[in-house]
CSV table of C-alpha atoms in Angstrom, one decimal:
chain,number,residue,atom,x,y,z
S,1,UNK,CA,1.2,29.0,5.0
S,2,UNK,CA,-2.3,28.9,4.4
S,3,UNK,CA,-4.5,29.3,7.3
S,4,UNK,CA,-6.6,26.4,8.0
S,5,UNK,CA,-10.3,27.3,8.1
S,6,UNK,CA,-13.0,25.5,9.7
S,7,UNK,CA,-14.7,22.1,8.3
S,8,UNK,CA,-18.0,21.4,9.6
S,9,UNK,CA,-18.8,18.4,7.3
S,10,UNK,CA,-18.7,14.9,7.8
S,11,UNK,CA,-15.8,13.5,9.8
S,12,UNK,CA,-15.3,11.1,7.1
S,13,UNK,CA,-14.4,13.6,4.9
S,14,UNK,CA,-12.3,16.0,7.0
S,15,UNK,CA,-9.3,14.5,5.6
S,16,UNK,CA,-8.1,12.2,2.7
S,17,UNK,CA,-6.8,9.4,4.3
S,18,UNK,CA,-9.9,8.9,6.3
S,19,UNK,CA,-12.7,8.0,3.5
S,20,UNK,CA,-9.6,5.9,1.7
S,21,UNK,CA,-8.3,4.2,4.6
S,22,UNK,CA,-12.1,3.3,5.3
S,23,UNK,CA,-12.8,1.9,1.9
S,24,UNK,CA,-9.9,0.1,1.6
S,25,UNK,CA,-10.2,-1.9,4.5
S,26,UNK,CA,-14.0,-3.0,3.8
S,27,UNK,CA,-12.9,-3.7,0.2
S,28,UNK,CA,-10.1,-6.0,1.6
S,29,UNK,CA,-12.9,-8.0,3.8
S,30,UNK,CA,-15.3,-8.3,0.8
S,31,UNK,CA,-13.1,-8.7,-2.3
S,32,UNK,CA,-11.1,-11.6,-0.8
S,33,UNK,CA,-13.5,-14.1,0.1
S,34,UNK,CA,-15.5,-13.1,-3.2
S,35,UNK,CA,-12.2,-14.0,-4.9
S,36,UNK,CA,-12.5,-17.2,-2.8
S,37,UNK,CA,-14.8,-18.1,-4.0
S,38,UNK,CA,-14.2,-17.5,-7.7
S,39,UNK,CA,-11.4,-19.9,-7.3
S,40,UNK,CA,-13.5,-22.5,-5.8
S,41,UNK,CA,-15.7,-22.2,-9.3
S,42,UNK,CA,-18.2,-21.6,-6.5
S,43,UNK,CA,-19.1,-17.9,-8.2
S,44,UNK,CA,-18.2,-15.7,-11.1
S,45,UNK,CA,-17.8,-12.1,-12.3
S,46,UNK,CA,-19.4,-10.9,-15.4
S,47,UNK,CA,-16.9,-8.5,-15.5
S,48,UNK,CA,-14.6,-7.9,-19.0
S,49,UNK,CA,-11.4,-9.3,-17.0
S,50,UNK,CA,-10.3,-12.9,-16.8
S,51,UNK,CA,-10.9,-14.4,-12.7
S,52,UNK,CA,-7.4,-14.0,-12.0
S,53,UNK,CA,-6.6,-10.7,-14.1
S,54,UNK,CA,-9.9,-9.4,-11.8
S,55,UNK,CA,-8.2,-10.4,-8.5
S,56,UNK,CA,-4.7,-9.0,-9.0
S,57,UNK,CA,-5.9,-5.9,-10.8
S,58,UNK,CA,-8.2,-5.3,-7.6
S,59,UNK,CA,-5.7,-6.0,-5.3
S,60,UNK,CA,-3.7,-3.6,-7.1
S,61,UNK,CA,-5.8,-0.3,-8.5
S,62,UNK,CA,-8.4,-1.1,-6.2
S,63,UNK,CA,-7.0,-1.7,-2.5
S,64,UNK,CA,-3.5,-0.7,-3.5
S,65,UNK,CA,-4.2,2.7,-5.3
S,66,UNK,CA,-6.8,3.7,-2.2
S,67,UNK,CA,-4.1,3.4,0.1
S,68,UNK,CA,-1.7,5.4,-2.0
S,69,UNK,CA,-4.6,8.1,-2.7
S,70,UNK,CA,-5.3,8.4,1.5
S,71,UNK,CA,-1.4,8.5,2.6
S,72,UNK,CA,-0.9,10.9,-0.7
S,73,UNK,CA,-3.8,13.3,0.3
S,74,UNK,CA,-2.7,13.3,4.1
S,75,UNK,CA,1.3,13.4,3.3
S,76,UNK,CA,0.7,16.4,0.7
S,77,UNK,CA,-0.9,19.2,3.0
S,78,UNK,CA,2.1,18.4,5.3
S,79,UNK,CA,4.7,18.9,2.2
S,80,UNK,CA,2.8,22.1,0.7
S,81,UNK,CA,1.4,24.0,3.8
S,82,UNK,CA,-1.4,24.1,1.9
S,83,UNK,CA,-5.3,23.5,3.3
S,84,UNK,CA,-6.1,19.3,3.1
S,85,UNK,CA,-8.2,17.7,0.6
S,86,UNK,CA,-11.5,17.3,2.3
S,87,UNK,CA,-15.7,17.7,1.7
S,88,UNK,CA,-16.7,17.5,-1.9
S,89,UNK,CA,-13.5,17.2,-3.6
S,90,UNK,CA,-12.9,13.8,-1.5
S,91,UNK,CA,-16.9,12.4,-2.1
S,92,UNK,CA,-15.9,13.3,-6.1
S,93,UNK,CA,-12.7,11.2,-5.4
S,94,UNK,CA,-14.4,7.8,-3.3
S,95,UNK,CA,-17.1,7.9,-5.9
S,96,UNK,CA,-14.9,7.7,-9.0
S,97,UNK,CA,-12.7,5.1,-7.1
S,98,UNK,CA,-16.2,3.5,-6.4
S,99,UNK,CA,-17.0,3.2,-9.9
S,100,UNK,CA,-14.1,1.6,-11.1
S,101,UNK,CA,-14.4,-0.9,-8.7
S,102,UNK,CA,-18.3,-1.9,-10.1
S,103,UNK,CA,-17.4,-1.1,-13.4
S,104,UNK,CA,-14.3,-3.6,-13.9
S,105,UNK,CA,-16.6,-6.2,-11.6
S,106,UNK,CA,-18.8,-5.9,-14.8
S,107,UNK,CA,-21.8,-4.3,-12.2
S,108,UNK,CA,-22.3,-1.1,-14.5
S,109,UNK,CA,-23.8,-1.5,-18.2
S,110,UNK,CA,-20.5,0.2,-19.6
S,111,UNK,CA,-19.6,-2.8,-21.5
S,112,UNK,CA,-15.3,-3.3,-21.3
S,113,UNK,CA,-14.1,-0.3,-23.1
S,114,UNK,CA,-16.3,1.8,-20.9
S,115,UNK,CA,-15.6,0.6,-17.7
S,116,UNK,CA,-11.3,0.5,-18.6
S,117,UNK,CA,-12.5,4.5,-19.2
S,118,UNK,CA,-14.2,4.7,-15.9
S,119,UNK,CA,-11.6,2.6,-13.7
S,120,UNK,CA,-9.1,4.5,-15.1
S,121,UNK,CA,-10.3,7.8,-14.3
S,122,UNK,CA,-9.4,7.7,-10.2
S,123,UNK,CA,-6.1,7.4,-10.6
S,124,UNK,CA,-5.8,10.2,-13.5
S,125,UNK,CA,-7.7,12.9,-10.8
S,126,UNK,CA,-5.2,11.7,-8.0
S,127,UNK,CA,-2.1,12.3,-10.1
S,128,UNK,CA,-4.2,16.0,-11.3
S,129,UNK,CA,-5.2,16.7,-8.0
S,130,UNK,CA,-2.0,16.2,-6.6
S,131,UNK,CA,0.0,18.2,-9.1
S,132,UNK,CA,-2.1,21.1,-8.3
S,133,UNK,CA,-1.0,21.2,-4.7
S,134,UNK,CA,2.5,20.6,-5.2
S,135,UNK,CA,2.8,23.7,-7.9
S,136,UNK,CA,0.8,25.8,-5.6
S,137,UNK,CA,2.7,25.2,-2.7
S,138,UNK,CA,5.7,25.5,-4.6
S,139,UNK,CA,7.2,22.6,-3.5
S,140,UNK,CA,9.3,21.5,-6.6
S,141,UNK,CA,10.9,18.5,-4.5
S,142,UNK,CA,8.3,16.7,-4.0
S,143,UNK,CA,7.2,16.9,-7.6
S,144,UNK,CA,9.2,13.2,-8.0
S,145,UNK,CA,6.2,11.4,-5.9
S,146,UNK,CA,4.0,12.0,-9.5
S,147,UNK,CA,6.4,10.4,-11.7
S,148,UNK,CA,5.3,6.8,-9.9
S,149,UNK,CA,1.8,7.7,-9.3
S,150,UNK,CA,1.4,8.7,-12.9
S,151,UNK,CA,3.1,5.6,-13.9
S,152,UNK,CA,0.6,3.9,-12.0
S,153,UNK,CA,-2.2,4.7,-14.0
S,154,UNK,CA,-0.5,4.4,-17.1
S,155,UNK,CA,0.0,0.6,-15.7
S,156,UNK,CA,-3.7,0.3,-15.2
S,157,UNK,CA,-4.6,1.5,-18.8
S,158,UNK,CA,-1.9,-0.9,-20.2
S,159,UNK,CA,-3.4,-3.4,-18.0
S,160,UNK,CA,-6.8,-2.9,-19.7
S,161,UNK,CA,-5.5,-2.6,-23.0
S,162,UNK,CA,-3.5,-6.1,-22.8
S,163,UNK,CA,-6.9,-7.6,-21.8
S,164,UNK,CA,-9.2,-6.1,-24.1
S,165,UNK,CA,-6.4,-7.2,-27.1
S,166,UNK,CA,-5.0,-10.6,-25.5
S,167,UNK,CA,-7.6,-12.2,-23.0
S,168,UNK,CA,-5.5,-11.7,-20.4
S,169,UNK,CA,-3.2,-9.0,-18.6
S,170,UNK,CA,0.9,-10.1,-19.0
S,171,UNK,CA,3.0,-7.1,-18.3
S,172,UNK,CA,0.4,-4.5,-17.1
S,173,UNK,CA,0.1,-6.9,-14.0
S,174,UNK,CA,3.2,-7.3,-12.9
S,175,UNK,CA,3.9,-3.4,-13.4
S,176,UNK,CA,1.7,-2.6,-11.0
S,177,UNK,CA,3.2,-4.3,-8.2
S,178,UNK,CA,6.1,-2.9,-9.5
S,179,UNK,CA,5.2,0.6,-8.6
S,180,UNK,CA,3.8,0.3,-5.6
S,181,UNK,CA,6.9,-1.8,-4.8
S,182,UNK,CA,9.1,1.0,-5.8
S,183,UNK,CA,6.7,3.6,-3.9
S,184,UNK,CA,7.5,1.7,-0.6
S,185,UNK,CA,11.1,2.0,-1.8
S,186,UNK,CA,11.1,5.4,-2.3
S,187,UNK,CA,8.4,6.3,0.6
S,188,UNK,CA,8.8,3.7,3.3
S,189,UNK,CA,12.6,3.9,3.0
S,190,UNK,CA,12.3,7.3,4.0
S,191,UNK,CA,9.4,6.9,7.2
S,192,UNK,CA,10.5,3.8,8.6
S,193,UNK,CA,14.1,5.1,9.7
S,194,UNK,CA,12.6,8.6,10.3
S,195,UNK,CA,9.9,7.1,12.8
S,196,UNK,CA,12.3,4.5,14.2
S,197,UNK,CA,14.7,7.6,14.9
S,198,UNK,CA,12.6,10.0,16.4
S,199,UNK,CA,11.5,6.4,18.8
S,200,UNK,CA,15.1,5.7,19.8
S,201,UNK,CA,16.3,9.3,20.0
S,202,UNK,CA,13.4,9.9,22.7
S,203,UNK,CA,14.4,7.1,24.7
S,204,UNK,CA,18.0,7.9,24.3
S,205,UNK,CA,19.7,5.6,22.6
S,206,UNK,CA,23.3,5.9,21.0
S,207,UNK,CA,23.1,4.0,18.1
S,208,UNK,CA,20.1,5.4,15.6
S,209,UNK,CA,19.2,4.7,11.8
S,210,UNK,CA,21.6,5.9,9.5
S,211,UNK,CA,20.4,8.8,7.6
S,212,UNK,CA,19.7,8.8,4.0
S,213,UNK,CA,23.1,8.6,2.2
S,214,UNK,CA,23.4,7.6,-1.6
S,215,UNK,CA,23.5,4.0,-0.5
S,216,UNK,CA,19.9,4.1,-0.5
S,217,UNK,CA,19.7,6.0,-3.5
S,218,UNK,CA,21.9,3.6,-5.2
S,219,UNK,CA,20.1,0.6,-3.4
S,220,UNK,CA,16.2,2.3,-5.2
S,221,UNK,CA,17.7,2.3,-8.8
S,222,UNK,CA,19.0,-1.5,-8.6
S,223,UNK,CA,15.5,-2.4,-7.0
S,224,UNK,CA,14.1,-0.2,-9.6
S,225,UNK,CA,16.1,-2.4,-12.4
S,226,UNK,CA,15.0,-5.2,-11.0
S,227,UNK,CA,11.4,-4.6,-10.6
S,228,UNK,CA,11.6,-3.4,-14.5
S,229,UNK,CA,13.1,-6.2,-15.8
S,230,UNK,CA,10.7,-9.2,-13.7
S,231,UNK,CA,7.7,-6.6,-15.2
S,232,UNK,CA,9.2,-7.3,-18.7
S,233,UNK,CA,10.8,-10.4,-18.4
S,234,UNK,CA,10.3,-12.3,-15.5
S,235,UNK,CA,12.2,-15.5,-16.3
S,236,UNK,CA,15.1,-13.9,-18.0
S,237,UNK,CA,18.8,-13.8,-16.8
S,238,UNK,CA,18.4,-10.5,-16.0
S,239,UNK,CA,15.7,-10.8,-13.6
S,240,UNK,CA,18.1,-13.5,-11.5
S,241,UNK,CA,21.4,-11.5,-11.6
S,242,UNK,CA,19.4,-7.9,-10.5
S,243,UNK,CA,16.9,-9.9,-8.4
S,244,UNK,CA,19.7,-11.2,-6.0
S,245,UNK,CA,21.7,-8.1,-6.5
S,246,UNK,CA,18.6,-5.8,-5.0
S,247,UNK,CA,17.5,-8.5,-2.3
S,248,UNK,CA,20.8,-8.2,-1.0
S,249,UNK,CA,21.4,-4.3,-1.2
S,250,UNK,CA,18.0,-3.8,0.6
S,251,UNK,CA,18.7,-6.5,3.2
S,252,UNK,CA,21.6,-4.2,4.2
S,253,UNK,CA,19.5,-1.1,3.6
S,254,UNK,CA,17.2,-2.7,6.2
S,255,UNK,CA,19.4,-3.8,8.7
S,256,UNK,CA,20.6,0.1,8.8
S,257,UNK,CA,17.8,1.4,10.3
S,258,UNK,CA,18.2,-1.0,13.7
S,259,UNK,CA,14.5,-2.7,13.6
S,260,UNK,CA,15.5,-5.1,15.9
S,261,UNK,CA,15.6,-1.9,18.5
S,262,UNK,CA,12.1,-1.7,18.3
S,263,UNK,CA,11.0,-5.4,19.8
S,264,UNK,CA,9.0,-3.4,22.6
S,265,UNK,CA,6.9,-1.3,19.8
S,266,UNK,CA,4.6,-3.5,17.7
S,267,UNK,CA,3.7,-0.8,15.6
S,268,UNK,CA,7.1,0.2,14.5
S,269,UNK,CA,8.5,-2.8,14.5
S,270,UNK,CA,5.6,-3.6,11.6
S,271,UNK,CA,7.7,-1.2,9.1
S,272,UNK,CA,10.9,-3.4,9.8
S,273,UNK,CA,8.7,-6.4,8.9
S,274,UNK,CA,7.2,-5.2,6.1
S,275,UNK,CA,9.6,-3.7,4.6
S,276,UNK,CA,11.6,-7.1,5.1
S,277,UNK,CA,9.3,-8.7,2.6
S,278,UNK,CA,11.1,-6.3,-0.3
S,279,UNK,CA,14.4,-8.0,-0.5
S,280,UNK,CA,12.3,-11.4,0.2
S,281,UNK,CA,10.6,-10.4,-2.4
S,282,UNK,CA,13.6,-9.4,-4.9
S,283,UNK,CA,14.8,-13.0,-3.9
S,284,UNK,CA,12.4,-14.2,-5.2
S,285,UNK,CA,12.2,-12.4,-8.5
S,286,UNK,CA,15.5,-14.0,-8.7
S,287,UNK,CA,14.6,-17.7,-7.9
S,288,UNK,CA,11.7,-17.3,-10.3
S,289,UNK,CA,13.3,-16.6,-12.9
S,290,UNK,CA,16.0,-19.1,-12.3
S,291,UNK,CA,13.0,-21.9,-12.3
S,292,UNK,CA,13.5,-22.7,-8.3
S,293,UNK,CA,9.9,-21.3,-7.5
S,294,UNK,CA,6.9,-20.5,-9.1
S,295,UNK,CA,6.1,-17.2,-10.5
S,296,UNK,CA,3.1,-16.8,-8.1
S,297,UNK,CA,5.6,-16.5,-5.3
S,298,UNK,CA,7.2,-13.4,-6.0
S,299,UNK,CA,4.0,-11.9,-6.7
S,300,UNK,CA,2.5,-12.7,-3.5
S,301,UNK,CA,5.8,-12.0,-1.0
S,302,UNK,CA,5.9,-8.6,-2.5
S,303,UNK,CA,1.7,-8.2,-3.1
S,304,UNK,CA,0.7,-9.8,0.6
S,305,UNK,CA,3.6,-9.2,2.4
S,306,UNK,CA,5.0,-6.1,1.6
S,307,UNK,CA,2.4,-3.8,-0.3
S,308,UNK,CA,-0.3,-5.3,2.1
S,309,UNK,CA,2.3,-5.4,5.2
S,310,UNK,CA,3.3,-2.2,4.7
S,311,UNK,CA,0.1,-0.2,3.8
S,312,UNK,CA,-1.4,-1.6,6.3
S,313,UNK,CA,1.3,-0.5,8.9
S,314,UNK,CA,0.8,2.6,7.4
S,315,UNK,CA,-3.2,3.2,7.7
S,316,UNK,CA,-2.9,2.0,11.5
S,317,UNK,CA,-0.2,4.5,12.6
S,318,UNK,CA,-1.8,7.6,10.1
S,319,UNK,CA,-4.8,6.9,11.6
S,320,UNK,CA,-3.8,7.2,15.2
S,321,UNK,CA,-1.5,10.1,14.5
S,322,UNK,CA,-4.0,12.1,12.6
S,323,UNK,CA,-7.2,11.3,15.0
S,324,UNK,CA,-5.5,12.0,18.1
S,325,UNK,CA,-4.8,8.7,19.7
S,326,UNK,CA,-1.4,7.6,20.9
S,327,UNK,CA,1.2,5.4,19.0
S,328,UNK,CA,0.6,2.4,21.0
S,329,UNK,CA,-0.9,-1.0,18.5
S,330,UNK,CA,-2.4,-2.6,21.0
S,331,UNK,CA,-3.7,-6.4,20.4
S,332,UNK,CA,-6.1,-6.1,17.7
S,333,UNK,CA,-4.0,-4.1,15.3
S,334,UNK,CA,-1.0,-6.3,16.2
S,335,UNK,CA,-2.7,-9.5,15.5
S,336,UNK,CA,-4.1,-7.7,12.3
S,337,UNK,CA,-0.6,-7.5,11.2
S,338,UNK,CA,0.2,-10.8,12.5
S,339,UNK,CA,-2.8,-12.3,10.3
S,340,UNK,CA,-1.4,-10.9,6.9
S,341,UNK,CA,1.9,-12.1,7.6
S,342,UNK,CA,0.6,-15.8,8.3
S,343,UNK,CA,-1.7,-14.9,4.9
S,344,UNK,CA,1.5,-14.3,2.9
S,345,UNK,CA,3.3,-17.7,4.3
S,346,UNK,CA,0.3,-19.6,3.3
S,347,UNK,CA,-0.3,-18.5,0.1
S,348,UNK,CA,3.4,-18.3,-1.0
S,349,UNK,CA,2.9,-22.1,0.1
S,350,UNK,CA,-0.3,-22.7,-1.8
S,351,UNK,CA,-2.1,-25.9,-2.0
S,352,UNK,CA,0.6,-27.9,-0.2
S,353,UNK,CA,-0.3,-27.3,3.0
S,354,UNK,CA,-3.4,-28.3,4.7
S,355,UNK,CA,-4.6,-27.2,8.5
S,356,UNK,CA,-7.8,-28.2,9.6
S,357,UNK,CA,-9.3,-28.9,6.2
S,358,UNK,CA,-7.8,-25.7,4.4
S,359,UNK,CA,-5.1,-25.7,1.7
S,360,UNK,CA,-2.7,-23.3,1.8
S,361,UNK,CA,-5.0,-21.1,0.0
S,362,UNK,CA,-7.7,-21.2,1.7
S,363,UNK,CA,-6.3,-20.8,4.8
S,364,UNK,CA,-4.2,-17.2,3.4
S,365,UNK,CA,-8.3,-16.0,2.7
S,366,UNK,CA,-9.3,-16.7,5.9
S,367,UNK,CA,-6.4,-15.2,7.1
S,368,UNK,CA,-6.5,-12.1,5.4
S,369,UNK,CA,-10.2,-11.5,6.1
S,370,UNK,CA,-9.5,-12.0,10.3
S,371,UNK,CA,-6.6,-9.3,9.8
S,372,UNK,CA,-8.9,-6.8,8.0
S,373,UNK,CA,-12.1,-7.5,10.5
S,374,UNK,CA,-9.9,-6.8,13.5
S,375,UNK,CA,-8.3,-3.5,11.8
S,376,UNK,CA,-11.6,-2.0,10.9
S,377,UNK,CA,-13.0,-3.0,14.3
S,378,UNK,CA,-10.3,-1.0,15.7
S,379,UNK,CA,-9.4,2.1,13.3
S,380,UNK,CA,-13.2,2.5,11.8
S,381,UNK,CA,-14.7,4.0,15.2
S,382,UNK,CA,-11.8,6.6,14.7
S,383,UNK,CA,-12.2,6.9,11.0
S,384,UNK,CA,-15.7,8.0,11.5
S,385,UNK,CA,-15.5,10.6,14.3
S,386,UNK,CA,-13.8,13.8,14.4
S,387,UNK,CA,-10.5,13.9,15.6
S,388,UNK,CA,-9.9,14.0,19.8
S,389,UNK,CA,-7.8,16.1,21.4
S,390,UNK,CA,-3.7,16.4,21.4
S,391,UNK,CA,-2.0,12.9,21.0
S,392,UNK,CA,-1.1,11.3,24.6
S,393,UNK,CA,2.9,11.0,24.5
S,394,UNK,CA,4.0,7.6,22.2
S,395,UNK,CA,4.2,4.8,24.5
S,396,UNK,CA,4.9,2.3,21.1
């Protein structure tokens, strides 16, 4: 193992999830109500993409693939024993991320070929970076995490390319989901149990999560199935048969790892939640394609409430972990999480609902935005500043 030498930059640069977790949270606050307001007709983007195509592809390879950069540059160091990503390498990486972001809000004179070029380019130097580390560290196992980080960018170029030769984005938005679906799969199917073990085992109980076992595996290739067939064909048979086949596998995947244990820890009790929204989600891949909902519902169960519930489980708990704070929520970041998951219910129920004046719509924007104010109030302070000393004992 490498020894670790010295940083004497900027905090914010120390370590990769910390300019990343940053970002993504102030992107969350501003995109949203800008995308508010595009629906409203109230605003527009000059960029190349179509209003919706801009918000979902946003959502996705802009929040989405920030998250995955900051848990992938953290997680990686940890799997390789190899120094962290920090100082210039991580400006390099924020700024190309940066870029993409103005370039595909039509904010750069690249004109659309030119910004799919630049937008496309984060994602390529994450997957490059990333391999690097793994090969020098030798740590062939982990090699498996590139095959859905690559396929994420190659869902953001085919993204780009179905709406620089159709108008609009079919497949290429749906795909992403998809992989960041699968990534909680593959990721969060392995943490949540892992954390939730280590909780119970330290307050002794005799029941704990059941370990990985080929159930799961065999529970991540059905989900897989069915998150490639609603990519492809979203209101074929196949979709409903492999859509209720996954959302009942994971709901017994789930209830496996004893979430309901957890009642008295907000923070880990998140994960169970969050993950929760994956077979709610399958379900309704199923439904959709059987004609019982609209196809906007599957994409925001799994878009809000899992990628969103779970990512931003994730940046709370890697952020207290990694800046020396104890495991405990507390009532801003639990109400954060509380506000995504009352976003996700209103926006799965659209403009049928109305609460002091707002349809369901606009009530998931305001929602959202109160989650992501009260998580940056509470993780930014600790993103900015150096880490503190050794972690007080969990408490949550």
């Amino acid at each position: 193992m490498k020894t670790r030498e010295i940083y004497e930059g900027p905090a914010l640069f120390s370590y990769g999830f910390r300019p990343f977790f940053l970002f993504a949270g102030v992107f969350a606050v501003v995109v949203i109500p800008i995308w508010w307001l595009v629906w409203r007709g109230d605003v527009s983007i000059s960029g190349h993409l179509a209003s919706t195509d801009w918000h979902i592809h946003e959502m996705i390879f802009g929040y989405g693939a920030a998250v995955v950069a900051g848990f992938l540059f953290t997680a990686v160091p940890n799997w390789t024993g190899r120094m962290p990503t920090r100082g210039w390498p991580l400006v390099v990486l924020l700024a190309l991320w940066l870029a993409g972001r103005a370039s595909v809000a039509g904010l750069l004179p690249v004109g659309p070929v030119g910004a799919a070029i630049i937008d496309q380019m984060f994602l390529l130097a994450v997957a490059a970076m990333m391999a690097r580390e793994i090969v020098a560290g030798r740590n062939w196992k982990n090699l498996k995490v590139l095959v859905p980080v690559s396929l994420l960018w190659g869902a953001n170029i085919l993204f780009h390319v179905e709406a620089l030769t159709q108008g609009v984005s079919d497949i290429g938005r749906r795909l992403g989901i998809a992989l960041l679906i699968f990534l909680i799969t593959l990721i969060g199917g392995r943490i949540v149990p892992s954390f939730t073990r280590n909780w119970l085992a330290q307050r002794r109980s005799e029941r704990l999560p059941v370990a990985f076992n080929r159930f799961d595996g065999v529970c991540i290739l059905i989900g897989a199935a069915a998150l490639v067939s609603w990519a492809i064909a979203p209101f074929h048979t196949a979709s409903v048969l492999a859509g209720g086949a996954a959302a009942l596998l994971h709901l017994m995947r789930l209830l496996r790892w004893r979430g309901l244990a957890t009642w008295q820890s907000p923070l880990l009790l998140m994960l169970h939640v969050a993950y929760l929204m994956v077979p709610l989600g399958f379900l309704s891949i199923g439904a959709g394609a059987a004609g019982l909902v609209g196809p906007a519902v599957s994409a925001h169960v799994l878009g809000i409430g899992s990628v969103v519930g779970m990512t931003l489980a994730v940046m709370m708990r890697a952020t207290m972990g990694h800046t020396g704070r104890p495991l405990v929520a507390g009532p801003w970041l639990t109400s954060a999480f509380a506000l995504i998951c009352g976003a996700t219910l209103a926006r799965v129920a659209g403009q049928n609902v109305v609460l002091g004046g707002l349809n369901g719509v606009d009530l998931s924007a305001v929602l959202w935005t109160l989650a992501f104010v009260a998580y940056l109030c509470r993780t930014g302070p600790w993103l900015l500043s150096p880490k503190i000393g050794r972690k007080a004992a969990s408490k949550s």
